[in-house]
XYZ file of C-alpha atoms in Angstrom:
562
model
C 0.031 -0.088 0.199
C 1.112 3.507 -0.942
C 1.448 5.584 2.358
C 3.685 8.269 1.444
C 3.299 10.754 -1.777
C 5.562 13.667 -2.465
C 3.474 16.670 -3.899
C 5.533 18.804 -6.064
C 3.701 22.217 -6.239
C 5.998 23.871 -8.838
C 6.257 26.917 -11.002
C 6.831 26.071 -14.574
C 7.465 27.873 -17.504
C 5.058 27.738 -20.322
C 6.898 26.075 -23.557
C 10.388 25.316 -21.457
C 10.077 21.622 -21.626
C 13.722 21.316 -21.236
C 13.784 23.850 -18.058
C 10.751 22.230 -16.527
C 12.053 18.578 -17.286
C 15.259 19.922 -15.499
C 13.260 20.643 -12.484
C 11.608 17.256 -12.076
C 15.138 15.814 -11.968
C 15.763 18.067 -9.108
C 12.648 17.203 -7.118
C 12.017 13.739 -7.578
C 15.382 12.262 -5.960
C 14.663 14.893 -2.960
C 11.247 13.727 -2.181
C 12.389 10.076 -2.950
C 14.857 10.401 -0.541
C 12.104 11.672 2.042
C 10.226 8.272 1.520
C 7.958 9.281 -1.363
C 6.676 5.861 -3.278
C 4.969 8.456 -5.782
C 5.568 11.721 -6.925
C 2.613 14.106 -8.139
C 3.289 17.282 -10.083
C 0.494 19.440 -11.819
C -1.533 19.324 -14.917
C 0.397 19.567 -17.979
C 3.570 20.296 -15.869
C 5.900 19.636 -18.618
C 4.766 22.362 -20.988
C 3.154 24.775 -18.403
C -0.434 26.158 -18.154
C -1.695 27.707 -20.389
C 0.757 26.513 -23.381
C -2.194 27.912 -26.069
C -1.405 27.754 -29.284
C 2.398 25.970 -29.041
C -0.003 23.028 -28.788
C -0.497 23.669 -32.794
C 2.979 23.240 -33.476
C 4.290 19.949 -34.413
C 7.923 20.706 -33.973
C 6.643 21.784 -30.239
C 4.939 18.279 -29.618
C 7.749 16.441 -30.955
C 9.692 18.421 -28.235
C 7.575 16.996 -25.563
C 7.604 13.481 -26.463
C 11.520 14.096 -26.023
C 10.917 15.627 -22.316
C 8.553 12.553 -21.913
C 11.369 10.453 -22.582
C 14.034 12.348 -20.220
C 11.502 11.732 -17.437
C 11.108 7.909 -18.055
C 15.535 8.041 -18.083
C 14.929 9.600 -14.718
C 12.669 6.876 -13.225
C 15.163 4.404 -14.439
C 17.381 6.047 -11.565
C 14.396 6.167 -8.582
C 12.956 2.699 -9.899
C 11.314 2.328 -6.532
C 8.887 5.180 -6.517
C 6.352 6.511 -9.308
C 6.280 9.733 -11.024
C 2.624 11.408 -12.016
C 2.862 14.406 -14.368
C 0.562 16.307 -16.646
C 1.487 16.663 -20.241
C -0.179 17.003 -24.038
C -0.165 13.534 -25.784
C -0.689 12.887 -29.138
C -3.697 10.049 -28.824
C -2.106 7.584 -30.979
C 1.550 7.863 -29.763
C 1.051 7.642 -26.061
C 2.422 3.995 -25.841
C -0.612 2.722 -24.482
C -1.885 1.634 -27.730
C -2.208 3.279 -31.122
C -5.568 4.012 -32.156
C -7.457 5.455 -35.194
C -8.824 8.753 -34.315
C -10.658 11.784 -36.013
C -10.502 13.957 -33.967
C -7.863 16.604 -32.939
C -5.712 13.789 -31.688
C -4.258 15.595 -28.585
C -5.110 14.747 -25.289
C -4.535 16.826 -21.885
C -3.096 13.815 -19.713
C -1.771 12.618 -16.611
C 1.159 10.239 -17.193
C 2.283 7.581 -14.607
C 5.846 6.241 -15.012
C 8.050 3.923 -12.980
C 11.375 2.074 -13.697
C 11.781 3.346 -17.579
C 8.125 2.630 -18.419
C 4.849 4.238 -18.713
C 2.450 2.561 -16.420
C -0.667 4.286 -16.960
C -2.150 7.361 -19.021
C -5.486 9.034 -17.954
C -6.858 11.567 -20.297
C -9.209 14.929 -19.078
C -12.718 14.352 -19.769
C -14.063 18.008 -18.856
C -12.890 20.509 -20.985
C -13.846 23.805 -19.955
C -14.430 26.526 -22.556
C -15.879 29.477 -20.005
C -13.947 32.225 -18.782
C -9.836 32.116 -19.645
C -10.384 28.523 -20.362
C -10.241 27.408 -23.977
C -9.616 23.750 -24.047
C -11.825 22.176 -26.363
C -9.853 24.618 -28.886
C -7.127 21.769 -28.535
C -7.698 18.269 -26.826
C -10.272 15.346 -27.407
C -12.076 14.863 -24.346
C -12.137 11.216 -22.584
C -15.306 9.472 -22.011
C -14.579 6.396 -20.357
C -12.787 6.916 -16.748
C -10.927 3.809 -15.206
C -8.832 3.432 -11.569
C -5.046 2.588 -12.066
C -3.761 -0.075 -9.696
C -0.518 0.801 -8.176
C 1.436 -0.155 -5.235
C -1.549 -1.879 -3.759
C -3.648 1.023 -4.420
C -6.302 1.835 -6.523
C -5.722 5.439 -7.947
C -8.753 7.808 -9.181
C -6.253 10.082 -11.448
C -8.379 12.643 -12.809
C -7.408 16.222 -13.866
C -8.235 19.659 -12.685
C -12.037 20.312 -14.106
C -12.831 16.393 -14.012
C -13.365 17.350 -10.187
C -15.822 20.142 -11.019
C -18.777 18.212 -12.251
C -20.220 18.630 -8.711
C -24.108 19.941 -8.983
C -23.577 21.436 -5.547
C -21.046 24.008 -7.335
C -23.530 24.846 -9.967
C -26.768 25.413 -7.811
C -27.914 22.140 -8.419
C -27.381 21.909 -12.229
C -23.717 20.700 -13.422
C -22.975 21.963 -17.112
C -21.433 18.312 -17.654
C -23.292 15.183 -18.352
C -20.654 12.805 -16.744
C -18.977 13.245 -13.205
C -15.384 11.701 -13.586
C -15.155 11.697 -9.446
C -18.155 9.474 -9.320
C -17.299 7.156 -11.749
C -13.455 6.603 -10.359
C -15.338 5.989 -6.994
C -17.579 3.636 -8.250
C -14.422 1.519 -9.561
C -13.223 1.149 -6.053
C -10.684 4.052 -5.471
C -8.706 4.073 -3.042
C -7.092 7.227 -3.251
C -8.697 10.557 -5.158
C -5.845 12.303 -7.202
C -6.472 15.258 -9.053
C -3.558 17.269 -10.628
C -4.412 20.744 -11.617
C -3.706 24.039 -13.005
C -6.606 25.900 -11.435
C -5.829 29.954 -11.815
C -6.359 32.106 -8.675
C -9.174 34.610 -8.352
C -10.128 36.274 -5.017
C -12.431 33.748 -3.039
C -11.742 30.397 -5.083
C -9.594 29.009 -2.301
C -12.802 28.557 -0.354
C -14.574 26.991 -2.910
C -11.851 24.667 -3.908
C -11.296 23.523 -0.877
C -15.393 22.826 0.180
C -15.254 20.781 -3.363
C -12.485 18.746 -2.389
C -13.645 18.238 1.138
C -17.292 17.484 -0.262
C -15.909 14.630 -2.708
C -13.810 12.811 0.121
C -16.597 12.996 2.356
C -19.053 11.716 -0.385
C -16.990 8.873 -1.222
C -15.168 7.792 1.856
C -11.681 8.046 0.463
C -8.772 10.526 1.158
C -8.301 13.206 -2.039
C -4.986 14.752 -2.944
C -4.946 17.995 -5.028
C -2.002 19.160 -6.550
C -1.897 22.341 -7.886
C 0.482 24.537 -10.152
C 1.934 27.835 -9.072
C 3.260 31.011 -10.366
C 2.031 33.373 -12.941
C 1.718 32.978 -16.669
C 0.798 35.882 -18.617
C -2.438 37.280 -17.108
C -3.203 33.944 -15.030
C -2.001 33.569 -11.587
C -1.679 30.239 -9.588
C -2.067 30.100 -6.143
C -0.760 26.347 -5.779
C -2.479 25.624 -2.137
C -2.137 22.016 -2.788
C -4.219 19.901 -0.130
C -4.707 16.683 1.028
C -8.021 15.572 3.065
C -8.659 12.520 4.733
C -11.787 10.247 4.121
C -13.907 12.342 6.417
C -12.969 15.635 4.354
C -10.644 17.026 6.965
C -7.167 18.310 6.253
C -4.241 15.885 6.443
C -1.995 18.459 4.816
C -2.418 21.848 3.163
C 0.233 23.359 1.208
C 1.546 27.108 1.400
C -0.060 29.434 -1.133
C 1.598 31.524 -3.972
C 5.059 29.720 -3.662
C 6.694 26.504 -4.737
C 6.768 23.622 -1.949
C 7.651 20.191 -1.948
C 6.323 17.865 1.055
C 5.954 14.020 1.376
C 2.278 13.369 2.688
C 0.819 10.295 4.087
C -2.567 10.343 2.137
C -3.742 7.556 4.567
C -2.468 9.358 7.761
C -4.576 11.654 10.793
C -5.950 15.081 10.076
C -4.122 17.889 11.131
C -4.875 19.096 14.492
C -5.768 22.688 13.422
C -8.746 22.902 10.807
C -8.558 24.133 7.590
C -8.409 28.176 7.019
C -8.554 30.079 4.158
C -6.006 32.758 3.491
C -7.442 36.410 4.309
C -8.929 37.313 1.106
C -6.898 40.727 0.936
C -3.909 39.164 1.539
C -4.355 36.598 -0.750
C -5.161 39.636 -3.715
C -1.627 41.010 -1.956
C 0.622 38.055 -2.605
C -1.199 36.875 -6.189
C -0.124 40.470 -7.410
C 3.236 40.313 -6.046
C 4.064 36.896 -7.800
C 2.108 37.962 -10.894
C 4.737 41.212 -11.352
C 7.758 39.080 -10.585
C 6.827 36.069 -12.787
C 5.787 38.240 -15.719
C 8.953 40.391 -15.762
C 11.486 37.379 -14.850
C 9.536 34.960 -17.441
C 9.738 37.540 -20.146
C 13.442 38.372 -19.598
C 13.021 41.654 -17.590
C 14.906 42.486 -14.355
C 14.134 46.127 -13.965
C 10.558 48.391 -14.047
C 9.709 51.808 -14.412
C 6.486 53.740 -13.386
C 4.962 57.173 -13.238
C 4.275 58.524 -9.481
C 1.612 60.949 -9.414
C 1.478 60.853 -5.916
C -2.043 59.281 -6.317
C -2.926 55.473 -4.589
C -2.966 53.820 -7.867
C 0.704 54.990 -8.672
C 1.622 54.032 -5.109
C 0.360 50.845 -4.966
C 1.882 49.754 -8.320
C 5.055 51.044 -7.102
C 4.778 49.171 -3.706
C 3.817 45.783 -5.431
C 6.885 46.346 -7.864
C 9.226 46.628 -4.928
C 8.259 43.737 -3.299
C 8.117 41.474 -6.466
C 11.549 42.746 -7.599
C 13.375 44.539 -4.570
C 13.307 48.236 -4.774
C 16.747 48.266 -6.235
C 15.238 47.189 -9.351
C 12.226 49.705 -9.527
C 12.387 53.308 -10.836
C 9.682 55.740 -9.986
C 9.390 59.474 -12.391
C 7.346 62.150 -11.119
C 6.570 64.129 -13.993
C 4.634 67.256 -12.589
C 2.809 69.699 -14.589
C 1.270 73.325 -13.890
C -1.664 71.547 -12.572
C 0.201 69.097 -10.048
C -0.499 70.534 -6.433
C 2.595 70.418 -4.129
C 0.595 67.584 -1.871
C 0.887 65.303 -5.014
C 4.737 65.986 -5.520
C 5.491 65.452 -1.860
C 3.235 62.471 -1.969
C 5.328 60.850 -4.637
C 8.739 61.754 -3.165
C 7.811 60.180 0.016
C 6.320 57.030 -0.952
C 9.853 56.727 -3.398
C 11.906 57.246 0.218
C 9.637 54.827 1.905
C 10.138 52.084 -0.627
C 14.259 52.904 -1.511
C 13.011 52.803 -4.930
C 14.755 54.883 -7.601
C 13.322 58.118 -8.025
C 13.658 61.102 -10.548
C 11.238 64.170 -11.556
C 10.884 65.588 -15.293
C 8.598 68.243 -15.336
C 6.444 68.353 -18.145
C 5.416 72.376 -18.460
C 7.685 72.866 -21.333
C 6.956 70.096 -23.334
C 3.118 70.695 -22.671
C 3.624 74.155 -23.714
C 5.648 73.384 -26.983
C 2.168 71.010 -28.068
C 0.066 73.827 -27.064
C 2.044 75.958 -29.295
C 2.118 73.627 -32.203
C -1.599 73.004 -32.056
C -2.639 76.435 -31.783
C -3.294 77.306 -35.024
C -4.758 74.103 -36.095
C -7.258 74.477 -32.817
C -8.149 77.786 -33.221
C -11.482 78.733 -32.255
C -12.344 75.751 -29.799
C -12.178 75.721 -26.134
C -9.751 73.317 -23.998
C -11.460 69.789 -22.925
C -10.108 66.872 -22.871
C -7.981 66.898 -25.496
C -5.405 69.049 -23.777
C -5.993 66.924 -20.871
C -4.864 64.039 -22.747
C -1.708 65.875 -23.937
C -0.244 65.684 -20.721
C -0.839 62.088 -20.542
C 0.393 61.492 -23.228
C 3.767 62.977 -22.762
C 4.182 61.529 -19.857
C 3.608 58.394 -21.623
C 6.370 59.171 -24.013
C 8.573 60.116 -21.268
C 8.449 56.858 -19.494
C 8.791 54.911 -22.871
C 11.730 56.379 -23.601
C 13.360 55.547 -20.277
C 12.049 51.920 -20.793
C 13.354 51.586 -24.367
C 16.959 53.165 -23.254
C 17.625 51.293 -20.320
C 15.410 48.166 -20.795
C 13.053 48.879 -18.246
C 9.679 47.208 -18.379
C 6.973 50.031 -18.097
C 4.374 49.161 -15.422
C 0.818 51.137 -16.177
C -1.183 52.020 -12.826
C -4.670 52.099 -13.822
C -7.097 50.089 -11.950
C -10.217 48.246 -12.912
C -13.042 50.858 -12.428
C -11.077 53.713 -14.597
C -10.433 50.895 -17.316
C -13.990 49.580 -17.050
C -15.627 53.109 -17.999
C -12.564 54.337 -20.254
C -11.224 56.964 -17.560
C -7.911 56.365 -19.012
C -5.567 57.733 -21.730
C -4.616 55.403 -24.991
C -0.891 55.879 -25.729
C -0.775 57.917 -22.171
C -1.502 56.815 -19.100
C -2.444 53.364 -20.635
C 1.205 52.794 -21.915
C 3.418 50.059 -20.755
C 4.059 46.135 -20.716
C 2.127 45.176 -17.806
C -1.005 46.482 -16.257
C -0.373 45.514 -12.726
C -3.703 46.690 -10.945
C -5.984 46.756 -13.975
C -8.038 44.191 -12.587
C -8.382 45.718 -8.915
C -11.038 47.809 -8.390
C -10.778 51.053 -6.697
C -12.232 50.485 -3.621
C -9.876 47.349 -3.531
C -7.015 49.656 -4.282
C -7.866 51.174 -1.290
C -8.067 48.136 0.780
C -4.806 46.783 -0.385
C -2.952 50.290 0.268
C -4.351 49.739 3.890
C -3.134 46.216 3.950
C 0.469 47.092 2.781
C 0.697 49.739 5.505
C -0.666 47.136 7.891
C 2.373 44.911 6.856
C 4.657 47.693 6.827
C 5.457 47.208 10.808
C 6.553 50.481 11.451
C 5.927 53.839 13.049
C 4.879 55.134 9.822
C 2.948 54.323 6.633
C 4.532 52.756 3.800
C 2.420 54.296 1.524
C 1.591 57.919 2.330
C -1.508 58.480 3.934
C -2.300 61.331 2.100
C -2.421 59.342 -1.164
C -5.126 57.459 0.908
C -7.209 60.013 2.135
C -7.203 62.721 -0.496
C -10.001 62.721 -3.066
C -8.686 61.058 -6.350
C -7.541 63.211 -9.065
C -5.893 63.045 -12.676
C -4.766 66.625 -11.989
C -5.080 67.234 -15.963
C -7.034 70.797 -14.965
C -7.640 72.973 -12.088
C -9.081 71.489 -9.104
C -10.136 68.455 -11.017
C -11.540 65.301 -9.114
C -12.394 61.905 -10.412
C -16.273 62.449 -8.864
C -16.562 65.470 -11.171
C -16.826 62.769 -14.346
C -17.430 59.612 -12.196
C -20.116 58.148 -9.521
C -18.715 57.785 -6.418
C -16.188 54.717 -6.500
C -18.483 52.980 -3.576
C -21.610 52.986 -6.041
C -19.533 52.609 -9.241
C -17.512 49.590 -7.833
C -20.442 47.772 -7.068
C -22.392 48.480 -10.422
C -19.520 47.411 -12.263
C -19.324 44.274 -10.261
C -22.741 43.272 -11.324
C -22.592 44.414 -15.130
C -18.902 42.961 -15.569
C -18.577 39.962 -13.285
C -21.960 38.708 -12.744
C -23.396 40.121 -16.558
C -26.518 41.639 -14.953
C -28.643 43.951 -17.041
C -29.239 47.549 -16.376
C -33.082 46.516 -15.240
C -31.900 43.725 -12.877
C -29.148 46.003 -11.410
C -31.369 48.986 -10.638
C -33.977 46.749 -9.036
C -30.815 46.087 -6.554
C -31.795 49.862 -5.388
C -29.295 51.876 -7.748
C -30.324 54.649 -9.798
C -31.243 53.873 -13.170
C -29.554 56.629 -15.382
C -26.222 55.758 -13.206
C -26.483 51.945 -14.129
C -26.881 53.251 -17.720
C -24.312 55.313 -17.769
C -21.993 53.155 -16.535
C -23.156 50.368 -18.589
C -23.011 52.401 -22.008
C -19.195 53.740 -20.712
C -18.100 50.201 -20.560
C -19.410 48.779 -23.775
C -18.145 52.201 -25.583
C -14.538 51.477 -24.181
C -14.016 48.262 -25.315
C -11.765 49.436 -28.061
C -9.623 51.101 -25.653
C -9.216 47.616 -23.510
C -8.020 45.796 -26.783
C -5.341 47.858 -26.466
C -4.325 47.971 -23.418
C -1.303 46.392 -21.930
C -2.042 42.317 -20.578
C -3.163 42.610 -16.999
C -3.059 40.309 -13.913
C -6.366 38.554 -13.283
C -7.684 38.649 -9.717
C -11.310 38.745 -9.864
C -13.596 36.062 -11.234
C -13.999 38.238 -14.171
C -11.019 40.117 -15.675
C -10.348 42.403 -18.786
C -8.821 40.329 -21.368
C -8.660 36.837 -22.394
C -11.809 35.635 -20.190
C -14.111 38.520 -21.361
C -14.511 38.272 -25.223
C -16.812 41.483 -26.054
C -17.154 42.658 -29.735
C -15.877 46.380 -30.498
C -17.954 47.398 -33.414
C -21.758 46.408 -32.390
C -24.887 47.743 -31.498
C -26.653 45.842 -28.543
C -27.809 48.885 -26.509
C -28.339 48.865 -22.803
């Protein structure tokens, strides 16, 4: 009987088969030396998740096959232990048996190897196509599920979404016509094992643990869940792998947002302390730091630059960058104009000093004056409006991009989700950049994160200047400007946006919740009309249930009204 399973909660790089295999070669001997009889790695670990259209490149699938051969060679060096990992496999060439197949010819597979041999392959049956997922584009689904006899156990091996057919999760009506976990349990599985690449969003950890615990209690067998950790493009993976006993109580819970190796006795007793999810604001904080760090490093950048306005959005972005990269690798640039208040300039400087990041001041009055002078003959007879305001934002974007180009820094844009939703941002200005760090963070959550950062600071003063948190938010592009001159109060705006964007409610449904219908209609129209802006935004890190990006695909040239 298998008692000890080595969990390898790892952070793969998408496409880097050689590097990911090299990491397996490091961790397997370490876990085996600690007594692991089976080492388990996440879904599609060999290629990282999500590999997207790399899966349509034949040369890439050939590389995957080479990686598989290298793992088989590794298993010969530790013949006493099995290795279970995720990989994309051509259906007709997985060494289990050739078949004639007219589908896509590729499966999202869990591969179990031991002593140089493939012991078993189990393919994913439920291929999600909602939100950020597009697996039916690449893979064929499995339709038959069977346990694997291994080490005196009957392993119920399944992959990520295969565990999410539980009708309780879908308010009593599952979107799937089969339940792989139920099928495996019916065949007498003694341990259920789910290898996963489950992207993070706020609140998901509680839902996921409840699901795993419910499966274990329902079928009376231990359940081991092994998740990927790290960030790949917009998606962040929290890890938080877990093993529960047959009563659904935690035997082991791994750390969030970092790699961890752990040898677990899957038939062992539950821990003395009950399961407790990470505080939600803490999880968003840690997710964003990991997202910035991995995006930078996996894209080959080591240093970042951002504009510091003295406001809360740029302050939070600067804080997250300093935490992710180290303050010595972050440059903040203040670009004051004639409309910048003395307090804002002081707050930008204070933030840089508190964080220990680099700091420069480049006034834009001269450049702005030159722009206006050149444009004066062409704008004659018109009144100043957002045109002149946006010129300032675009000057700042150009200056930051010049620094980015010259020194190889990645430019971080600082706009929040509330602004991006209603288009309160400037194309080729404050939207310039290579990563939109807080583009999925609503304004009220920005405030909460800033307060959380100050709570973590531990010192007598605030890391993020208190004035940046308490003063009325403003773009400072005209005299005495505040965001609420144009937008509803953020307390109201964020609630409406949540209902319209994340819950897909209609204007009438939102108004029925007690919101002013004209305000709701204005917000909905602003969201729909600014889709063209968001299509040109930098990639953003996803932390809510519905981010602007790959998980929300709305038309631009359309007329559907609200």
